[in-house]
Every structure is written in structure tokens, then in C-alpha cells.
PDB file of C-alpha atoms in Angstrom:
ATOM      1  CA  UNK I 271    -260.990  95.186  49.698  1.00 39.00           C
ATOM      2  CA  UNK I 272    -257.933  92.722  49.179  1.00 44.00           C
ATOM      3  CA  UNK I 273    -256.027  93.181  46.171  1.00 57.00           C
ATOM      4  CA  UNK I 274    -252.793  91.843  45.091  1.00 85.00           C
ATOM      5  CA  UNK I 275    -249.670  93.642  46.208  1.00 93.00           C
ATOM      6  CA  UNK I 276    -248.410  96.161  44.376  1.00 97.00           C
ATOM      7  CA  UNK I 277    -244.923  98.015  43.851  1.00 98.00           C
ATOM      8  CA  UNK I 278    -245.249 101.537  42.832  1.00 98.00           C
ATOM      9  CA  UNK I 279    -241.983 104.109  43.241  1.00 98.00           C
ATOM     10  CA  UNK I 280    -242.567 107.834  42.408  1.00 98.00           C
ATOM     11  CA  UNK I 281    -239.888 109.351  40.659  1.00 98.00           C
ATOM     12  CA  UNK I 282    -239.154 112.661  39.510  1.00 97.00           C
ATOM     13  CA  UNK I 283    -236.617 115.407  39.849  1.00 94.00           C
ATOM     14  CA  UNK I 284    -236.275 117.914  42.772  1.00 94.00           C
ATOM     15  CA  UNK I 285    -239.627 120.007  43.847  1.00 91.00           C
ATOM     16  CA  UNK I 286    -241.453 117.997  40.772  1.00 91.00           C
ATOM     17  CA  UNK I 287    -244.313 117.619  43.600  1.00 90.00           C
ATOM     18  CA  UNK I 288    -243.812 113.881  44.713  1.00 93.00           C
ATOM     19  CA  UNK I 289    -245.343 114.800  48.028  1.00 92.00           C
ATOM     20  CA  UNK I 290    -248.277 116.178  46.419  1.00 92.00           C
ATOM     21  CA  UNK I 291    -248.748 112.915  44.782  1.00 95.00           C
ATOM     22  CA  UNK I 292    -248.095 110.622  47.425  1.00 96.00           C
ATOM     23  CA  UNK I 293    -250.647 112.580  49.536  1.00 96.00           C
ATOM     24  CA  UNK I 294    -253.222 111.839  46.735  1.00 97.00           C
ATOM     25  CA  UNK I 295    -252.367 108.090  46.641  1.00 97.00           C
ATOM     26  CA  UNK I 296    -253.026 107.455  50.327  1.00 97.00           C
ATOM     27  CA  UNK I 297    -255.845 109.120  50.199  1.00 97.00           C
ATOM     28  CA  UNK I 298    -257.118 106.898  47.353  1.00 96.00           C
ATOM     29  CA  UNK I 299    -255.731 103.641  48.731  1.00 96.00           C
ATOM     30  CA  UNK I 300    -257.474 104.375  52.053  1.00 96.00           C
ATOM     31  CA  UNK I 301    -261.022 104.954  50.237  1.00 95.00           C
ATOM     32  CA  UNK I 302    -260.684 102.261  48.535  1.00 93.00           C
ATOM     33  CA  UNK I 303    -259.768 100.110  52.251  1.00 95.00           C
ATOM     34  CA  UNK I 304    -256.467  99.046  50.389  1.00 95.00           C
ATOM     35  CA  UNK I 305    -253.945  98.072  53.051  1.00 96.00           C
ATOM     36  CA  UNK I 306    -250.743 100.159  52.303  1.00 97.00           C
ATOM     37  CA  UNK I 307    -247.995 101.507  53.726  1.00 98.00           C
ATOM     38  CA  UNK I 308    -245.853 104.807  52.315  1.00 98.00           C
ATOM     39  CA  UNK I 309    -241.847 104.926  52.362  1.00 98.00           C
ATOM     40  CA  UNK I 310    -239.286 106.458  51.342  1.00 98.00           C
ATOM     41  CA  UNK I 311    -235.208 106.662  49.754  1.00 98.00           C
ATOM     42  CA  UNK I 312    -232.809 107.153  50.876  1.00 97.00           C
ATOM     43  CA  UNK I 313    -234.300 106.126  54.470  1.00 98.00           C
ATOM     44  CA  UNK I 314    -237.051 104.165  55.254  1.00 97.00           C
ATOM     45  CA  UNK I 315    -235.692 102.048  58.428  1.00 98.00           C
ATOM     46  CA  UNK I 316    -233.805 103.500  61.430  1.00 98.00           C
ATOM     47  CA  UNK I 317    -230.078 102.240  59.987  1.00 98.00           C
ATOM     48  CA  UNK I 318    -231.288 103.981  56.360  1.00 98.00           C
ATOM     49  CA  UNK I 319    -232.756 107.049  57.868  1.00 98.00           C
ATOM     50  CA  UNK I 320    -229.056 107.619  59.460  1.00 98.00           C
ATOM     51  CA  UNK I 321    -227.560 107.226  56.329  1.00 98.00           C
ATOM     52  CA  UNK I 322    -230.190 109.866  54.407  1.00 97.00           C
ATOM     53  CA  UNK I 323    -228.618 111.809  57.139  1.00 96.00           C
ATOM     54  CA  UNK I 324    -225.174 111.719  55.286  1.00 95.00           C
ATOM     55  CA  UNK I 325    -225.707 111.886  51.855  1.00 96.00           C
ATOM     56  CA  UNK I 326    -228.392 115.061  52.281  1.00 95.00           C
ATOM     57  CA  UNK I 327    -226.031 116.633  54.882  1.00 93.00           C
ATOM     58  CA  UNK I 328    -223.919 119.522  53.603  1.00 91.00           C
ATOM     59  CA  UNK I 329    -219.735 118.709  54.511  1.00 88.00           C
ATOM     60  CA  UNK I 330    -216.696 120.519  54.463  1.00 89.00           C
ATOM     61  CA  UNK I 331    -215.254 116.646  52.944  1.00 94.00           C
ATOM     62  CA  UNK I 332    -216.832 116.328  49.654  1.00 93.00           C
ATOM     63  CA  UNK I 333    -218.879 113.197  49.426  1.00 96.00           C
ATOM     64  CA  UNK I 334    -217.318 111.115  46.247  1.00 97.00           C
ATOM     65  CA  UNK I 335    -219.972 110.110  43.544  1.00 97.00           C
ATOM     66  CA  UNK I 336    -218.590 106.629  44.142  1.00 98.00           C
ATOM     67  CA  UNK I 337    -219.360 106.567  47.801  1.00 98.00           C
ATOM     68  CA  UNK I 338    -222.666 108.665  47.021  1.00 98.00           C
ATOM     69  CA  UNK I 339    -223.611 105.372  44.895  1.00 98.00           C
ATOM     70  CA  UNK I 340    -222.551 103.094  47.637  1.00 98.00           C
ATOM     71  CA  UNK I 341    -224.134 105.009  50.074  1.00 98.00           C
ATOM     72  CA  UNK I 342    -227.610 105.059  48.365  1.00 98.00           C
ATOM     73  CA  UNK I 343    -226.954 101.648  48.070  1.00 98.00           C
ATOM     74  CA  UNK I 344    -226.849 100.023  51.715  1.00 98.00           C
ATOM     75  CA  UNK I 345    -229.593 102.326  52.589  1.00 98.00           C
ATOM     76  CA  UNK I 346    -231.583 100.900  49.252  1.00 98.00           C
ATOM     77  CA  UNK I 347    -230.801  97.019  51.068  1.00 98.00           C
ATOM     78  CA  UNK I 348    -231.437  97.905  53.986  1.00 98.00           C
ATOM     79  CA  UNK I 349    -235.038  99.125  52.847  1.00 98.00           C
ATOM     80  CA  UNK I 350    -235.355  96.388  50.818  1.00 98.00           C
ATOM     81  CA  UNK I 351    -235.058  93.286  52.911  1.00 98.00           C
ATOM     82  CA  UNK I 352    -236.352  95.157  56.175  1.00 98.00           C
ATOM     83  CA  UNK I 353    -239.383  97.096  54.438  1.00 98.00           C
ATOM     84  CA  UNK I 354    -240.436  96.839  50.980  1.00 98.00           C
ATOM     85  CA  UNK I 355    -239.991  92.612  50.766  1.00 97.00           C
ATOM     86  CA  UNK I 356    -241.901  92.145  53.665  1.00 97.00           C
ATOM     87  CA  UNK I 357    -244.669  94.219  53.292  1.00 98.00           C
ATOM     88  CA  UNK I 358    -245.384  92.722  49.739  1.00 97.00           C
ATOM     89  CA  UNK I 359    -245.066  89.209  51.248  1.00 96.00           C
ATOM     90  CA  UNK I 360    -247.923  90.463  53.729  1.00 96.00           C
ATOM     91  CA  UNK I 361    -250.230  91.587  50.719  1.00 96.00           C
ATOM     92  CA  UNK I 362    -249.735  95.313  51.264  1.00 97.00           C
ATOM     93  CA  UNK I 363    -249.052  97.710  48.605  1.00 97.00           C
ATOM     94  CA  UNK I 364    -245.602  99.265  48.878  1.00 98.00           C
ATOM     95  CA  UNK I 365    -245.615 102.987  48.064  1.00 98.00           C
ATOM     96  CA  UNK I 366    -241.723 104.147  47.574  1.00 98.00           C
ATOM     97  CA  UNK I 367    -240.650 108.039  47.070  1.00 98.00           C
ATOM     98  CA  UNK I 368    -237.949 106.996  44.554  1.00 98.00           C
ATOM     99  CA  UNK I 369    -236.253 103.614  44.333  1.00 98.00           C
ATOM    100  CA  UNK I 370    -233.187 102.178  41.846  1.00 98.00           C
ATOM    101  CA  UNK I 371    -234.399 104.170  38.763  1.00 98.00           C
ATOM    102  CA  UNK I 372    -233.071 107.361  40.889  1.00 98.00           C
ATOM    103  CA  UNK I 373    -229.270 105.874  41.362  1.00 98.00           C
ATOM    104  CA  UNK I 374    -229.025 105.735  37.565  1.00 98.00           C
ATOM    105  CA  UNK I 375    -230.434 109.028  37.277  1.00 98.00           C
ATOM    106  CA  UNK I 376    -228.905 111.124  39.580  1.00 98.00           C
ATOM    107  CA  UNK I 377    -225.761 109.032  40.263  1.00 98.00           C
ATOM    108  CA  UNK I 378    -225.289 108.074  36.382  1.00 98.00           C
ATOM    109  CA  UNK I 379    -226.676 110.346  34.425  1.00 98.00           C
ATOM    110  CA  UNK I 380    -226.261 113.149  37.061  1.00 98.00           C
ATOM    111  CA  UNK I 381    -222.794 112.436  38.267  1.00 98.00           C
ATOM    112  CA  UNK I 382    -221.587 110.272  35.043  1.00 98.00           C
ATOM    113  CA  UNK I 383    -220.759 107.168  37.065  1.00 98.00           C
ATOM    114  CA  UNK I 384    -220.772 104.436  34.187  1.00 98.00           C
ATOM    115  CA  UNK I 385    -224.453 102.509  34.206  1.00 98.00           C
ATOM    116  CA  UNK I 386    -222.661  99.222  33.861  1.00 98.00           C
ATOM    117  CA  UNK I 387    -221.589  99.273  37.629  1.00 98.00           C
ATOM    118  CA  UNK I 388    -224.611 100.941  39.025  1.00 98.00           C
ATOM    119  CA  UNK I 389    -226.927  97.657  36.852  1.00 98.00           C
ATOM    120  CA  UNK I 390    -223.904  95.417  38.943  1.00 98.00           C
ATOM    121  CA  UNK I 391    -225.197  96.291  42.184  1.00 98.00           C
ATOM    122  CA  UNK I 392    -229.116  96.504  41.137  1.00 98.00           C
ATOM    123  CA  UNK I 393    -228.874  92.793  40.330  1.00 98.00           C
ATOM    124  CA  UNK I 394    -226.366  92.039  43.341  1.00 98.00           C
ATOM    125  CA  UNK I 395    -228.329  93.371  45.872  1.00 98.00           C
ATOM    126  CA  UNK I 396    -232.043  93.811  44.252  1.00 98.00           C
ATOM    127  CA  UNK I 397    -232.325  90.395  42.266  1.00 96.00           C
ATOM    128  CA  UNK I 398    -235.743  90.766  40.946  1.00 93.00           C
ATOM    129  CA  UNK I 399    -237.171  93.205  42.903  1.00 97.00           C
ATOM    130  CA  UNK I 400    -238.954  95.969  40.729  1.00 97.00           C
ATOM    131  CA  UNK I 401    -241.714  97.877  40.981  1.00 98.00           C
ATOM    132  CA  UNK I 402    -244.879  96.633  38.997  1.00 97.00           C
ATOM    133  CA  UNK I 403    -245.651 100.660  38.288  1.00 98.00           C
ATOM    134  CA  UNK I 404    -243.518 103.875  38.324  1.00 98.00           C
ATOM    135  CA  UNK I 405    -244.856 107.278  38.659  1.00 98.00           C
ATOM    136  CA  UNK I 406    -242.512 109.722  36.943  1.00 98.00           C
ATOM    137  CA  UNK I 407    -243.791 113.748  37.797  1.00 97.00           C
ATOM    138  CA  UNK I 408    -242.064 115.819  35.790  1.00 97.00           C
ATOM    139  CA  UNK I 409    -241.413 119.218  35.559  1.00 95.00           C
ATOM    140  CA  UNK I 410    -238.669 121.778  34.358  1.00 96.00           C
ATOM    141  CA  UNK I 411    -235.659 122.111  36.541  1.00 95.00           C
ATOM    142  CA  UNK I 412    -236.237 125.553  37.078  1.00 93.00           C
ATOM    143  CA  UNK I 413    -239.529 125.177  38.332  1.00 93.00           C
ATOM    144  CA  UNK I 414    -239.004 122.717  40.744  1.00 91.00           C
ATOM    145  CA  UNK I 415    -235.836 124.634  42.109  1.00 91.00           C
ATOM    146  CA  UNK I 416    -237.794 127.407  42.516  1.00 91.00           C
ATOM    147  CA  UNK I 417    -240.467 125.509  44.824  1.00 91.00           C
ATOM    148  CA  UNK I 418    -237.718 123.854  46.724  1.00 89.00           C
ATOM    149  CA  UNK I 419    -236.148 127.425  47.377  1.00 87.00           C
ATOM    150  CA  UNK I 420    -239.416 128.651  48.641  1.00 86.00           C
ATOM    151  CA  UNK I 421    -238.901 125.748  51.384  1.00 84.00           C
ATOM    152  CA  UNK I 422    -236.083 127.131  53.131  1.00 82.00           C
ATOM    153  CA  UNK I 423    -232.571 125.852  53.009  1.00 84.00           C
ATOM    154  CA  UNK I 424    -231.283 123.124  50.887  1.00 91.00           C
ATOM    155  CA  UNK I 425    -229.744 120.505  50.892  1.00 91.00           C
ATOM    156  CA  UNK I 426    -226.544 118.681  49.607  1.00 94.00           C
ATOM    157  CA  UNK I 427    -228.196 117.776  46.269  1.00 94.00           C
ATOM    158  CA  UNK I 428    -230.275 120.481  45.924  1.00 93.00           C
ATOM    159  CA  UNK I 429    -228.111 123.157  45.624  1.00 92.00           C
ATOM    160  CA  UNK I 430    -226.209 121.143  42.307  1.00 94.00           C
ATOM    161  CA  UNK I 431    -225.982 123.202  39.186  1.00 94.00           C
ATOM    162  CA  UNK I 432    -228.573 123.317  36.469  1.00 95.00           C
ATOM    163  CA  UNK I 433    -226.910 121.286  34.046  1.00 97.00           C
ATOM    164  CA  UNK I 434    -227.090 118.259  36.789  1.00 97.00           C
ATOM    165  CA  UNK I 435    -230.856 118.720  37.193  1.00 96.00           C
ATOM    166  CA  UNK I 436    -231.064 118.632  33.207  1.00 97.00           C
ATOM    167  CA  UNK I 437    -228.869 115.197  32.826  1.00 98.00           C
ATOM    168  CA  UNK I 438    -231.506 114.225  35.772  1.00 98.00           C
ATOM    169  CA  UNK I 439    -234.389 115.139  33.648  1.00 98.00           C
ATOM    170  CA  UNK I 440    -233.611 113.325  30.660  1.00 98.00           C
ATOM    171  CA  UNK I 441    -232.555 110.563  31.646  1.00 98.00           C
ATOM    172  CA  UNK I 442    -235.888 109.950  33.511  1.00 98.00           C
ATOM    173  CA  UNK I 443    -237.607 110.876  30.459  1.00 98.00           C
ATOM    174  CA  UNK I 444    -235.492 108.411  28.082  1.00 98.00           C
ATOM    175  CA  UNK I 445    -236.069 105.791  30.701  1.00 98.00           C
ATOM    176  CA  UNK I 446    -240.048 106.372  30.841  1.00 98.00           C
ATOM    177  CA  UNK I 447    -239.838 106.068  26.991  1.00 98.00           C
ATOM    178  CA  UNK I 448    -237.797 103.090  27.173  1.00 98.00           C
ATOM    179  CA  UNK I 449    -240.266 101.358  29.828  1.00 98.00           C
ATOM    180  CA  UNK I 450    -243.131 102.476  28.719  1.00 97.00           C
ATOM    181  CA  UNK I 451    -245.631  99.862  30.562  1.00 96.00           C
ATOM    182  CA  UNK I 452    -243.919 100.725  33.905  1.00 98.00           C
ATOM    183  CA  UNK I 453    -243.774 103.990  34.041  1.00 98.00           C
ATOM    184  CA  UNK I 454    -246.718 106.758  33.544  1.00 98.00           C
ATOM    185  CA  UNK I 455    -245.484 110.196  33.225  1.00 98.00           C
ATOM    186  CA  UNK I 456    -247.331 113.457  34.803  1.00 97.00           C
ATOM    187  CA  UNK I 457    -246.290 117.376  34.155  1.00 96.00           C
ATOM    188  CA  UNK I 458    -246.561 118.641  37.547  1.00 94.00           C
ATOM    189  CA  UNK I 459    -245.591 121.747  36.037  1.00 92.00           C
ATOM    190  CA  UNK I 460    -248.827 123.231  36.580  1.00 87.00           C
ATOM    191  CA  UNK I 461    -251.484 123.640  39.404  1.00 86.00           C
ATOM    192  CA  UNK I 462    -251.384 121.414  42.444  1.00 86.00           C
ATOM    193  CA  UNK I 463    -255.197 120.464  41.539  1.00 90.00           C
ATOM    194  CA  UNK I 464    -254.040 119.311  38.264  1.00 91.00           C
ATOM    195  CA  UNK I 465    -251.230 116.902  39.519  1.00 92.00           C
ATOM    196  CA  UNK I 466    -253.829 114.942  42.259  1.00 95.00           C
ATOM    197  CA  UNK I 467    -256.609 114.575  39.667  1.00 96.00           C
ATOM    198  CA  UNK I 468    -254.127 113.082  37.045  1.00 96.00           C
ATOM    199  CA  UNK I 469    -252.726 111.222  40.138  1.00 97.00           C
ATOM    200  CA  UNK I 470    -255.998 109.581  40.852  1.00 96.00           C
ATOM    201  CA  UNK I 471    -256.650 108.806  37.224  1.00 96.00           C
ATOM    202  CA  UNK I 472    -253.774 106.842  36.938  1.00 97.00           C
ATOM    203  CA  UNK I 473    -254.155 105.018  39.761  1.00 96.00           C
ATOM    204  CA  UNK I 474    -257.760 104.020  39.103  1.00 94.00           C
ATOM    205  CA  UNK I 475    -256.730 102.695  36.163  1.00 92.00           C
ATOM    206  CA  UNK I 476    -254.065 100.502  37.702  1.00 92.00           C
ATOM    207  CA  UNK I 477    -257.083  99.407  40.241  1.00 88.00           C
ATOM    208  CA  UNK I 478    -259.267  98.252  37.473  1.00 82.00           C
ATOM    209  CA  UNK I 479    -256.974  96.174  36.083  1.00 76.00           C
ATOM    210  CA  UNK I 480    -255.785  94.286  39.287  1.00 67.00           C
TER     211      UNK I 480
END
């Protein structure tokens, strides 16, 4: 089956069960013999992947929200040009665990950088590029933090206070509201089952109409 490319990104806060999700997408792209491919931010070429490295990587130095934001940045460019612009140009759908919406999340809302300069370097560096549909799974900050905990150790974000992970939240939630034809909210709150059949809903729906 040939379909038109799409952009999706999959946003949501810490342990909201984007994995489980993306999982269920691939699985569903590849029944359906839609050519794909699955990436990822901060990361997704060998240059971004090194810079993941620093901004997930717990320091002594503390990492500035300023260079965070210009950090997540050249990684997001990188990806860009390299990964995501190609692959659309080839026909494939572009599957992204987070993309821009998640720099004025965590880096505006979360670390109260002003949204005026993080919008300055979306349409610097992005120009139009925007996903056509954004998955937001959402669940309360507790109960993701209590999944992620269950992992093993965390990370530089992860361990941030509760109040960050709130600001996170509600942000995404105001945005989803805001952008309501983009984005398609799930509570992944509950059972795992739950989350991949509302997954697969959604994206059925988003087949049918292409």
C-alpha cells in the first residue's frame, strides 16, 4: 500500500508510555505494508545521538536552560535535514518520539525560558516543517515517575521536581486544546492494553482519511 507521507510526533511527559505506543504503531504500519521508519529526540543521527548523550547525562557543571534549549536544538537540525526531510521526500511516514512541541514544554513551560525565543529558532531552523498529527499520552506526573523509577536509574531530567513535571503537563494539555486537529490526546494512565487499542483507533482513523 502507498500512501502519502505522513508526520506524526508522540508527545507526552516522562513514563506516559510513548514506547508502548510507538510499538503499537509499527506494528500497524507494517500490517498495513506502510513504508515507515521510527525516530527519535533528542538523537536520531550519529552527531544527535552524541548530543542526547549530554543533555540526559547527569554533571557536576549544571547544564544552563539556555544551553539545554540550544542543545535540543542542533540535535532537532540535525534530525531534521539528515532524517525526518528526507524520508518524507521518499514517501515514508516519519514516526518521531517527541519533536518542537517538547522544547516549549519542557524548556518553556518547564524551565520558564520565554516562548518568544524558543518560536525564533522553530521558524529559523524548522521553516515549515510540522507534523501533520501529534500523539499526546498523558498521564499524571506521579504515575509516570513511578514507572520510570521501576526502570532503574534516571536520568538528568528525570529526576526534576514535581512541580516541573506539572508545568510539563499543562502546557501539553493547553497546547492539545489549542491545536486541536493536530493533536489527539490518550490517558495512558491505565492498563497497557488500553493505551495500544486506543493507539490503533486513532491511527485507523488517520488511515481512512489519507
Amino acid at each position: 500500500m502507498n500512501k502519502d507521507a505522513k508526520f506524526i510526533s508522540i508527545e507526552g511527559g516522562e513514563g506516559a508510555g510513548k514506547s508502548t505506543a510507538i510499538k503499537t504503531i509499527q506494528s500497524y504500519l507494517n500490517q498495513q505494508s506502510i513504508a515507515h521508519i521510527v525516530t527519535r529526540e533528542p538523537g536520531g543521527t550519529p552527531l544527535a545521538e552524541k548530543i542526547r548523550s549530554l543533555l540526559l547525562d547527569k554533571s557536576d557543571e549544571i547544564l544552563l536552560p539556555e544551553s539545554e534549549l540550544l542543545l535540543f536544538f542542533a540535535s532537532r537540525y540535525q534530525h531534521s535535514q539528515h532524517v525526518i526531510k528526507p524520508a518524507l521526500k521518499k514517501g515514508l511516514w516519519v514516526i518521531s518520539d517527541r519533536f518542537v512541541d517538547a522544547s516549549f514544554a519542557y524548556q518553556g513551560a518547564g524551565r520558564g525560558i520565554e516562548e518568544s525565543r524558543i518560536t525564533y529558532l522553530k521558524e529559523w531552523l524548522l521553516r515549515d516543517l510540522s507534523p501533520d498529527h501529534t500523539l499526546l499520552l498523558d498521564a499524571p506526573p506521579a504515575v509516570g515517575l513511578d514507572r520510570i523509577k521501576a526502570r532503574g536509574e534516571l536520568d538528568r531530567i528525570e529526576v526534576e521536581k514535581m512541580d516541573f513535571f506539572n508545568r510539563v503537563r499543562e502546557y501539553y494539555l493547553n497546547l492539545a486544546a489549542k491545536e486541536s486537529e493536530r493533536f489527539h490526546i490518550i490517558d495512558t494512565s491505565g492498563s497497557l492494553s488500553d493505551v495500544e487499542e486506543n493507539t490503533r483507533l486513532w491511527l485507523e482513523g488517520i488511515c481512512e482519511r489519507c
